[in-house]
Amino acid sequence: MTTAPRRRARVRAPELVGREWFNTGDRELKLADLRGKLVLLDFWTFCCINCLHVLDELRPLEAEFPDVLVTIGVHSPKFVHEAERAAVAAAVERYAVEHPVLNDPELTTWQNYAVKAWPTLVLVDPEGYVVHVAAGEGHLDALRQVVSEVVAEHEARGTLHRGDGPYVAPPPAATELRFPAKALLTPRGTLLVSDSAHHRLVELDADGETVLRRFGTGERGRRDGPDPTFSEPAGLALLPAGVAERVGYHVVVADTVNHLLRGLDLDTGEVTTVAGTGEQWRDGATDGPADGIALTSPWDVAWWEPAGGVVVALAGNHTLGLFTPLEGRLERLAGTTVEGLHDGPAAEAFFAQTSGLAAAGDRLWLVDSETSALRWLDADRTVHTAVGKGLFAFGHRDGDAEQALLQHPLGVTALPNGQVVVADTYNGALRRYDPATGEVSTLATDIAEPSDAVLVDGELVVVASAAHRLERPIAPGARLSVSGDAHEVRRPPSVVGPGVLELAVVFTPPTGQKLDDRYGPSTRLEVTSSPPGLLAGGAGVGTDLVRELRVAEGFTEGVLHVVAQAASCTDDPAVEHPVCRLARQDWGVPIRVEKDGPDRLPLMMGGLDESI
């Protein structure tokens, strides 16, 4: 597990095949066009928070090797909406992707490279051979090391060609708002909107169009004060008047890509950082002074009276946090970091990229985007699911909540009558759930990726994110009934044999680093399955990255849920305080059980599989 990766593994990189290209000036790229360059393939999908993290991780690598490294995003969609050309183009702009992107909705290139998880990175050398594979987050140092070694090798051999890559920037768009995320009604009767792609907040008149003030320069950053900067801000929470007076700010802002909570004084326009370190949480403390606890992609925030603070949807690790402004403390409110759909006591519940929150008395409503679920948390801190079936089921279907379906919702709004409205983002719809009847209905359709809604004078004002504006799409008394198709995420399954199965998470520390066990185990592996009975043995948590599983008799298919992490540290006795980096990946691997199937399932977290 700790031997150096094979740099000369002669595995020819398959050709890039897909539906269309972005950021190339409409040019179709072939690997032969890139001969002489290092090509880094980033298999991603824009719904995936881990994929968005990796986009940010790659930016410094791309800047460091601009004339030899070509990054190509291979967009491999999970949801139906993500396969649409316009949706991919919007995501490429929304997340400032500054490299070519291939849309691969049929997962052809995904299958040709034997990819099993989002995100996966594959490095191809200047002669067209695969030299490194990594899945998950936290691979920047390893990639930098591998790229440096491959550059040196091919420069010495004369097979490295320096120069500009194939990226062609799309023409800039000019709108007042750009991919707004969330909105709230201020005590002044105005609307405060997080203008995410412009990295600022905008205060609008009640008409939802007239700009009154802007908070932020429009540049990506994390500066406090009267001239602040943000990085893709999203959620907004208004503090109770008494709390706001004591802490000196009125609104808590989820500054998503900065991994911070910021406080906004609506009177002065001053912004202060109130929680987070600016570093992304990967492991470590979750409870303590708020300025000392790392966050991970806070997506929404809501003041919830039963908890006495601001609940934070930490989409990056599938948990809910609780920020108490008066005490200046942060703690974990719910979740385990395992991605999934599991109800019960808050400390044991599974969430899946929670992206919207709404407080309604003793209930905190929430939407989990990756399980297309509407859920709630009780004052006794128990989690319940109203709509949703799991990570792989979605659609647009009304009726009884037991069989109703959503598609990647990002927002939820509580109404005074006890009903809730869901911004059903990838269905382009507003949906209504009535807890009294258990019925789900559709209020409006044809909205461009709605991400939030706010009630203004009894009327819903909707954040139409991909239309870059606020809309009022609902006529009085409007009600549709939709009985659409149900969908399942159908990735190509991995064929395995019945009985004993060796699960091998492959991880090789980069050159100059090692798995360091001086302070405890440096690796962790957690395995569960859907359905739970699929595994007759091997489920649970351990420290070895290779484990013997036993597939139960009578099953022909299912999903293995695997969470792995590995900490590699500087391998130099002279370094008193070695630098350590944590790599982590969650897999949901569909499997098909066949009589003569393989008895080994490798999952690539970093390096190359030495057994092939």
XYZ file of C-alpha atoms in Angstrom:
612
model
C 0.000 0.000 0.000
C 2.895 2.401 0.518
C 5.100 1.602 -2.471
C 5.745 4.309 -5.053
C 3.188 4.465 -7.871
C 4.190 2.960 -11.191
C 4.886 5.843 -13.508
C 5.280 3.596 -16.570
C 2.053 1.623 -16.348
C 1.279 1.129 -20.028
C -2.453 1.662 -19.925
C -3.525 3.596 -22.998
C -6.025 6.357 -22.232
C -9.346 5.763 -24.062
C -10.628 8.425 -26.434
C -12.918 11.174 -25.135
C -16.476 10.504 -26.316
C -19.558 12.539 -25.455
C -22.407 14.672 -26.740
C -20.931 18.191 -26.883
C -18.047 20.383 -25.727
C -17.978 23.607 -23.751
C -15.205 26.196 -23.353
C -13.492 25.180 -26.605
C -15.056 27.623 -29.065
C -17.251 24.728 -30.332
C -14.164 22.688 -31.191
C -14.303 18.918 -30.596
C -11.164 17.728 -28.843
C -9.350 14.431 -29.333
C -6.559 13.097 -27.179
C -4.282 13.205 -30.226
C -4.780 16.993 -30.279
C -3.300 17.123 -26.772
C -0.241 14.952 -27.357
C 2.735 16.484 -25.577
C 0.587 17.843 -22.731
C -0.405 16.312 -19.439
C -4.173 15.854 -19.471
C -6.088 15.778 -16.208
C -9.597 14.357 -16.623
C -12.017 15.469 -13.923
C -15.129 13.242 -13.893
C -17.776 15.390 -12.210
C -21.439 16.289 -12.103
C -22.698 19.675 -11.034
C -25.098 18.430 -8.339
C -22.208 16.919 -6.379
C -20.731 19.045 -3.572
C -17.523 16.983 -3.560
C -17.112 17.731 -7.267
C -17.465 21.442 -6.560
C -14.798 21.166 -3.874
C -12.442 19.525 -6.359
C -13.011 22.314 -8.890
C -11.650 24.701 -6.266
C -8.804 22.339 -5.333
C -7.651 22.189 -8.953
C -7.439 25.968 -9.482
C -3.955 26.385 -7.929
C -2.669 23.331 -9.809
C -3.904 24.746 -13.112
C -2.277 28.085 -12.299
C 1.030 26.420 -11.396
C 1.316 24.400 -14.629
C -0.510 26.568 -17.195
C 1.636 25.680 -20.212
C 1.915 21.902 -19.737
C -1.298 20.780 -17.982
C -4.695 20.658 -19.687
C -7.658 19.961 -17.419
C -10.765 18.556 -19.064
C -13.990 18.193 -17.137
C -15.929 15.101 -18.164
C -19.452 15.921 -17.061
C -21.093 12.619 -16.108
C -24.643 13.447 -14.935
C -26.538 11.826 -12.110
C -29.929 13.516 -12.592
C -31.976 13.827 -15.790
C -31.808 17.633 -15.675
C -28.016 17.523 -15.556
C -27.829 15.940 -18.999
C -29.403 18.958 -20.693
C -27.058 21.152 -22.715
C -28.373 24.428 -21.276
C -28.063 23.124 -17.717
C -24.436 22.077 -18.224
C -23.603 25.412 -19.860
C -25.151 27.234 -16.902
C -23.203 25.125 -14.396
C -19.922 25.739 -16.211
C -20.526 29.469 -15.868
C -22.007 29.333 -12.368
C -18.969 27.562 -10.927
C -16.381 29.484 -12.981
C -15.025 26.386 -14.735
C -12.096 27.702 -16.782
C -11.135 24.597 -18.714
C -12.786 22.539 -21.490
C -15.777 20.421 -20.483
C -17.149 17.366 -22.304
C -20.791 16.510 -21.675
C -21.044 12.698 -21.421
C -24.723 12.000 -20.578
C -24.564 8.407 -21.790
C -21.548 7.832 -19.464
C -19.531 6.457 -22.368
C -16.210 7.961 -21.336
C -17.074 7.226 -17.682
C -17.363 3.519 -18.514
C -14.290 3.474 -20.758
C -12.202 4.742 -17.842
C -13.899 2.343 -15.359
C -14.956 5.251 -13.134
C -17.050 4.329 -10.106
C -17.554 7.599 -8.239
C -17.908 11.351 -8.428
C -15.422 13.002 -8.411
C -12.652 10.935 -10.022
C -9.412 12.353 -11.447
C -7.342 10.600 -14.113
C -3.932 11.914 -15.197
C -2.765 11.089 -18.732
C 0.892 11.607 -19.670
C 2.149 13.420 -22.813
C 2.276 10.103 -24.713
C -1.342 9.221 -23.943
C -0.976 6.738 -21.068
C -2.783 6.763 -17.728
C -0.300 7.410 -14.913
C -2.454 8.279 -11.899
C -6.039 7.879 -10.681
C -7.648 9.496 -7.636
C -11.204 9.646 -6.316
C -12.636 12.072 -3.796
C -11.141 15.185 -2.271
C -7.810 16.177 -0.784
C -5.472 15.131 -3.610
C -3.822 18.466 -4.483
C -0.419 17.657 -2.977
C -0.322 14.206 -4.540
C -1.313 15.581 -7.944
C 1.277 18.340 -7.725
C 3.947 15.737 -6.976
C 2.909 13.405 -9.790
C 2.593 16.234 -12.312
C 6.039 17.547 -11.382
C 7.588 14.116 -11.844
C 5.881 13.498 -15.186
C 6.863 16.966 -16.447
C 10.505 16.369 -15.524
C 10.516 12.922 -17.147
C 8.991 14.013 -20.443
C 10.931 17.243 -20.639
C 14.136 15.203 -20.405
C 12.844 12.865 -23.130
C 11.759 15.700 -25.386
C 8.121 14.587 -25.425
C 6.736 17.576 -23.501
C 5.272 20.475 -25.501
C 4.806 23.782 -23.708
C 2.280 26.369 -24.837
C -1.329 27.446 -24.565
C -4.071 24.898 -24.072
C -7.439 24.549 -25.862
C -9.537 26.573 -23.379
C -11.664 29.298 -24.990
C -13.519 31.587 -22.593
C -17.218 32.043 -23.375
C -18.490 35.594 -23.918
C -19.370 37.334 -20.635
C -23.019 37.823 -19.723
C -24.386 41.025 -18.184
C -27.324 40.770 -15.783
C -27.942 42.542 -12.489
C -28.097 39.225 -10.623
C -26.097 36.166 -11.661
C -27.227 32.805 -10.333
C -28.859 34.178 -7.165
C -29.174 31.518 -4.474
C -31.358 32.586 -1.543
C -33.498 35.529 -0.420
C -35.085 36.911 2.753
C -37.530 39.668 3.669
C -35.839 42.303 5.828
C -37.568 44.238 8.648
C -37.670 47.197 6.250
C -39.860 45.293 3.790
C -37.036 44.961 1.283
C -35.576 41.766 -0.196
C -32.000 40.717 0.496
C -30.639 38.335 -2.143
C -27.402 36.354 -2.241
C -26.020 37.148 -5.710
C -23.876 34.048 -5.753
C -21.916 34.211 -9.010
C -21.245 37.919 -8.451
C -19.908 37.134 -4.950
C -22.066 39.741 -3.243
C -25.409 40.466 -1.586
C -28.006 42.747 -3.176
C -30.861 44.547 -1.447
C -33.897 45.011 -3.699
C -37.098 46.947 -3.250
C -40.229 44.897 -2.586
C -40.824 44.772 -6.335
C -37.872 42.353 -6.558
C -36.226 44.408 -9.308
C -35.153 47.843 -8.078
C -31.635 47.753 -6.613
C -31.250 49.689 -3.379
C -27.834 48.582 -2.118
C -25.047 46.137 -2.867
C -22.856 44.514 -0.238
C -19.598 43.256 -1.698
C -17.243 44.353 -4.436
C -18.168 41.581 -6.857
C -14.718 40.033 -6.498
C -14.130 36.646 -4.895
C -12.569 37.049 -1.436
C -13.148 37.037 2.337
C -12.499 40.599 3.473
C -14.545 42.002 6.365
C -15.535 45.629 6.937
C -17.573 48.191 5.000
C -16.159 47.044 1.639
C -16.490 43.264 2.009
C -15.843 40.365 -0.317
C -17.545 36.962 -0.446
C -17.153 33.703 -2.358
C -20.414 32.318 -3.750
C -22.622 33.289 -0.789
C -25.898 31.417 -0.435
C -28.086 31.095 2.683
C -29.367 34.099 4.666
C -30.857 34.072 8.183
C -32.425 37.033 9.963
C -31.654 37.162 13.681
C -34.340 38.058 16.248
C -34.229 41.761 17.107
C -32.988 41.208 20.648
C -30.152 38.978 19.518
C -29.173 41.293 16.658
C -28.909 44.258 19.033
C -26.536 42.380 21.313
C -24.230 40.906 18.668
C -24.133 43.943 16.356
C -25.364 42.359 13.126
C -28.771 41.462 11.725
C -28.187 38.748 9.107
C -26.076 35.585 9.141
C -24.737 34.772 5.678
C -23.618 31.304 4.556
C -20.433 32.241 2.661
C -20.347 28.874 0.980
C -17.037 28.583 -0.864
C -15.172 30.459 1.881
C -16.499 27.870 4.388
C -17.506 30.737 6.684
C -20.496 32.360 8.341
C -20.517 36.143 7.999
C -22.562 38.724 9.903
C -24.151 41.671 8.036
C -25.206 44.891 9.786
C -28.099 46.178 7.690
C -27.707 49.700 9.126
C -24.029 50.238 8.339
C -23.308 47.615 5.696
C -20.436 46.283 7.828
C -19.589 42.603 7.453
C -17.796 40.507 10.054
C -16.742 36.865 10.104
C -18.656 35.125 12.899
C -17.896 31.409 12.425
C -15.397 29.198 10.633
C -11.668 29.300 10.045
C -11.735 29.656 6.260
C -10.391 26.118 5.927
C -12.631 23.282 4.776
C -13.469 20.739 7.483
C -12.232 17.254 6.693
C -11.770 15.822 10.168
C -11.414 17.059 13.730
C -13.394 19.237 16.126
C -17.020 20.095 15.438
C -17.911 21.750 18.772
C -16.299 24.796 20.350
C -15.668 28.517 19.849
C -17.161 29.356 16.457
C -14.054 31.078 15.128
C -11.994 27.944 15.746
C -14.242 25.331 14.100
C -13.787 24.598 10.403
C -16.933 24.442 8.252
C -17.566 22.734 4.947
C -19.773 24.383 2.317
C -22.468 25.988 4.482
C -25.364 26.175 1.995
C -28.251 27.541 4.031
C -28.925 28.979 7.485
C -32.085 29.486 9.552
C -32.821 30.827 13.035
C -34.684 28.077 14.912
C -36.073 29.072 18.281
C -36.195 25.571 19.870
C -32.431 25.274 19.355
C -31.754 28.854 20.423
C -29.529 29.605 17.471
C -28.834 29.464 13.763
C -28.998 26.024 12.172
C -26.384 25.599 9.442
C -26.822 23.178 6.536
C -23.264 21.893 6.072
C -23.722 20.389 2.635
C -20.059 19.447 2.388
C -20.193 16.739 5.045
C -23.935 15.963 5.208
C -24.503 17.350 8.699
C -26.381 20.166 10.427
C -24.503 22.570 12.667
C -25.817 24.939 15.330
C -24.324 28.421 15.694
C -25.287 30.376 18.827
C -24.430 34.033 18.176
C -24.688 35.203 21.780
C -22.196 32.591 22.976
C -20.137 32.632 19.788
C -20.125 28.843 19.697
C -20.674 26.167 17.080
C -21.689 22.544 17.587
C -22.962 19.610 15.569
C -26.735 19.454 15.749
C -27.421 16.397 13.592
C -25.810 13.911 11.232
C -22.850 11.550 11.169
C -21.142 12.653 7.878
C -22.432 9.474 6.171
C -24.423 10.403 3.064
C -27.829 8.794 2.894
C -31.452 8.804 4.036
C -31.844 7.511 7.582
C -34.279 8.866 10.168
C -34.247 8.740 13.945
C -32.270 10.510 16.662
C -30.417 13.508 15.235
C -27.004 12.192 16.228
C -27.612 8.983 14.242
C -29.439 10.382 11.193
C -27.980 10.397 7.684
C -28.372 13.438 5.461
C -27.408 14.022 1.839
C -26.205 17.497 0.955
C -28.815 19.491 2.857
C -29.365 22.679 0.855
C -32.491 24.373 2.221
C -33.877 25.116 5.697
C -37.101 26.681 7.005
C -38.163 27.049 10.634
C -41.830 26.553 11.512
C -42.415 26.498 15.267
C -41.246 23.193 16.709
C -40.315 21.857 13.278
C -37.260 22.657 11.218
C -38.003 21.725 7.610
C -35.110 20.794 5.355
C -34.461 19.504 1.852
C -31.699 17.028 1.076
C -30.784 17.566 -2.552
C -28.939 14.308 -3.234
C -31.790 12.122 -1.955
C -34.443 14.436 -3.450
C -36.050 14.478 -0.018
C -38.186 16.761 2.151
C -37.566 16.105 5.845
C -37.979 17.721 9.232
C -36.280 17.866 12.617
C -38.430 17.945 15.761
C -37.735 19.994 18.853
C -36.805 16.719 20.562
C -34.110 16.356 17.862
C -35.608 13.472 15.962
C -35.398 13.381 12.157
C -38.358 12.396 9.953
C -38.813 12.089 6.184
C -41.944 13.364 4.440
C -40.924 12.805 0.805
C -37.949 10.888 -0.567
C -36.739 7.351 -1.153
C -32.939 7.507 -1.170
C -29.868 8.429 -3.161
C -30.967 6.788 -6.396
C -34.681 7.598 -6.783
C -36.135 10.853 -8.106
C -38.787 12.242 -10.447
C -41.780 14.589 -10.662
C -44.836 12.925 -9.231
C -47.664 14.368 -7.124
C -50.102 12.652 -4.794
C -49.580 10.844 -1.529
C -46.188 11.647 -0.019
C -45.348 7.945 0.179
C -45.072 7.766 -3.608
C -44.420 11.443 -4.524
C -41.058 12.326 -6.051
C -38.803 15.390 -6.239
C -35.610 16.041 -8.229
C -32.685 17.675 -6.380
C -34.554 20.359 -4.389
C -32.508 23.273 -3.010
C -35.058 25.338 -1.075
C -37.987 25.056 1.312
C -40.405 27.693 2.631
C -42.811 27.342 5.547
C -46.269 28.847 5.076
C -48.426 30.290 7.898
C -51.075 27.566 7.400
C -48.574 24.798 8.243
C -47.936 23.756 4.651
C -44.486 23.945 3.083
C -43.346 24.882 -0.408
C -40.340 23.158 -1.958
C -38.139 24.746 -4.602
C -37.914 21.584 -6.694
C -34.843 22.775 -8.532
C -34.120 20.196 -11.214
C -37.807 19.810 -12.028
C -38.031 23.586 -12.507
C -41.072 23.606 -10.239
C -42.598 24.754 -6.982
C -44.167 21.898 -5.025
C -46.445 22.024 -1.987
C -46.598 19.505 0.854
C -49.519 19.504 3.264
C -48.633 17.712 6.532
C -52.333 17.488 7.455
C -53.228 15.375 4.420
C -49.841 13.958 3.422
C -50.420 15.223 -0.130
C -47.865 16.695 -2.533
C -48.995 18.985 -5.347
C -47.384 21.217 -7.957
C -47.914 24.985 -7.739
C -45.892 26.162 -10.745
C -43.590 24.817 -13.453
C -41.199 26.138 -16.083
C -39.062 28.020 -13.551
C -35.345 28.102 -14.327
C -33.755 26.172 -11.441
C -35.678 27.658 -8.500
C -33.476 27.615 -5.411
C -35.559 29.455 -2.801
C -38.860 31.245 -2.194
C -39.884 33.937 0.277
C -43.365 34.992 1.308
C -44.043 38.716 0.686
C -47.519 40.058 1.532
C -48.991 36.601 1.068
C -47.311 36.069 -2.311
C -44.401 33.750 -3.053
C -41.372 35.453 -4.565
C -39.162 32.794 -6.127
C -35.426 32.865 -6.724
C -35.202 31.653 -10.332
C -31.498 31.022 -10.159
C -30.763 30.052 -13.764
C -32.939 32.919 -15.036
C -30.906 35.350 -12.859
C -33.939 37.049 -11.330
C -36.772 36.915 -8.818
C -40.180 35.833 -10.120
C -43.790 35.666 -8.937
C -44.948 32.592 -10.880
C -48.078 31.560 -8.989
C -51.532 32.785 -9.915
C -54.037 32.891 -7.021
C -55.535 29.471 -6.461
C -53.252 27.799 -8.966
C -52.860 24.060 -8.636
C -51.496 21.501 -11.053
C -51.417 17.751 -10.739
C -48.375 15.973 -12.078
C -48.077 12.192 -12.290
C -44.788 12.042 -14.120
C -42.228 9.307 -14.499
C -40.120 7.933 -11.700
C -36.404 7.761 -12.369
C -33.499 5.946 -10.859
C -29.825 6.748 -11.075
C -28.616 3.918 -13.289
C -24.849 3.840 -13.396
C -23.275 0.751 -14.945
C -22.988 -1.822 -12.131
C -19.785 -3.545 -11.070
C -20.126 -7.294 -11.561
C -19.028 -9.377 -8.562
C -19.276 -13.013 -7.623
C -21.362 -14.437 -4.770
C -19.845 -15.211 -1.404
C -16.443 -13.810 -0.408
C -15.509 -10.498 -2.020
C -12.293 -8.595 -1.368
C -12.919 -4.861 -1.224
C -9.662 -2.991 -1.865
C -9.489 0.787 -1.539
C -6.279 1.624 -3.377
C -4.302 4.525 -1.927
C -0.606 5.267 -2.438
C 0.827 8.284 -0.593
C 2.603 10.754 -2.870
C 6.385 10.744 -3.080
C 7.877 12.137 0.112
C 4.877 11.208 2.247
C 3.768 8.134 4.159
C 0.837 6.778 6.112
C 1.752 7.974 9.606
C 0.368 5.954 12.524
C 2.269 7.720 15.309
C -0.887 9.359 16.635
C -3.331 6.590 15.841
C -4.679 4.862 12.710
C -4.141 6.923 9.560
C -6.843 5.165 7.544
C -10.536 4.489 8.043
C -13.027 2.400 6.086
C -16.774 2.241 6.640
C -18.964 -0.137 4.626
C -22.745 -0.461 4.541
C -25.143 -1.735 1.885
C -28.557 -1.227 0.350
C -30.485 -3.304 1.098
C -28.815 -3.920 4.493
C -29.107 -7.703 4.072
C -26.909 -7.628 0.953
C -23.824 -8.136 3.125
C -23.695 -11.229 5.296
C -20.289 -10.143 6.582
C -17.801 -7.284 6.425
C -20.076 -4.315 7.081
C -19.044 -1.724 9.652
C -16.084 0.491 10.498
C -12.403 -0.456 10.553
C -8.933 0.902 9.869
C -7.732 -1.393 7.043
C -8.361 -0.252 3.481
C -8.636 -3.882 2.333
C -11.511 -5.884 3.755
C -13.190 -9.227 3.168
C -16.900 -8.884 2.505
C -19.435 -11.662 2.148
C -22.285 -11.190 -0.318
C -25.399 -12.859 1.043
C -27.154 -15.621 -0.867
C -30.283 -14.768 -2.790
C -29.232 -11.272 -3.910
C -28.636 -10.410 -7.550
C -28.035 -6.671 -7.193
C -27.647 -3.864 -4.680
C -25.434 -0.957 -3.682
C -22.289 -0.925 -1.571
C -21.817 2.315 0.371
C -18.134 2.841 1.099
C -16.549 5.758 2.976
C -12.737 5.771 3.042
C -10.153 8.231 4.246
C -6.382 8.230 4.531
C -3.975 10.728 6.109
C -0.510 10.910 4.566
C 2.245 12.924 6.255
C 5.719 14.181 5.416
C 8.167 11.262 5.461
C 11.264 12.999 6.835
C 12.588 12.297 10.353
C 14.203 15.731 10.391
C 10.816 17.443 10.185
C 9.583 17.961 13.737
C 6.004 18.757 12.764
C 5.154 16.847 9.569
C 2.479 18.230 7.282
C -0.458 15.865 6.885
C -3.181 15.786 4.241
C -6.449 13.885 4.438
C -7.943 12.222 1.351
C -11.581 11.134 1.614
C -14.145 9.610 -0.715
C -17.695 8.301 -0.486
C -18.741 5.648 -3.003
C -22.189 4.302 -3.761
C -21.229 1.349 -5.966
C -24.070 -0.473 -7.762
C -23.210 -4.166 -8.009
C -24.641 -7.079 -9.961
C -24.004 -10.548 -8.579
C -23.135 -13.193 -11.166
C -21.990 -16.775 -10.643
C -18.565 -16.363 -12.223
C -18.087 -12.712 -11.294
C -14.799 -11.360 -9.874
C -14.010 -11.907 -6.216
C -12.193 -8.570 -5.898
C -13.569 -5.027 -6.134
C -10.913 -2.287 -6.318
C -11.848 1.334 -5.616
C -9.258 3.928 -6.569
C -8.681 6.648 -3.980
C -5.166 7.548 -5.119
C -2.434 5.933 -7.262
C -2.642 2.906 -9.537
C -3.924 -0.570 -8.801
C -0.820 -2.735 -8.453
C -2.802 -5.944 -8.928
C -3.494 -5.304 -12.637
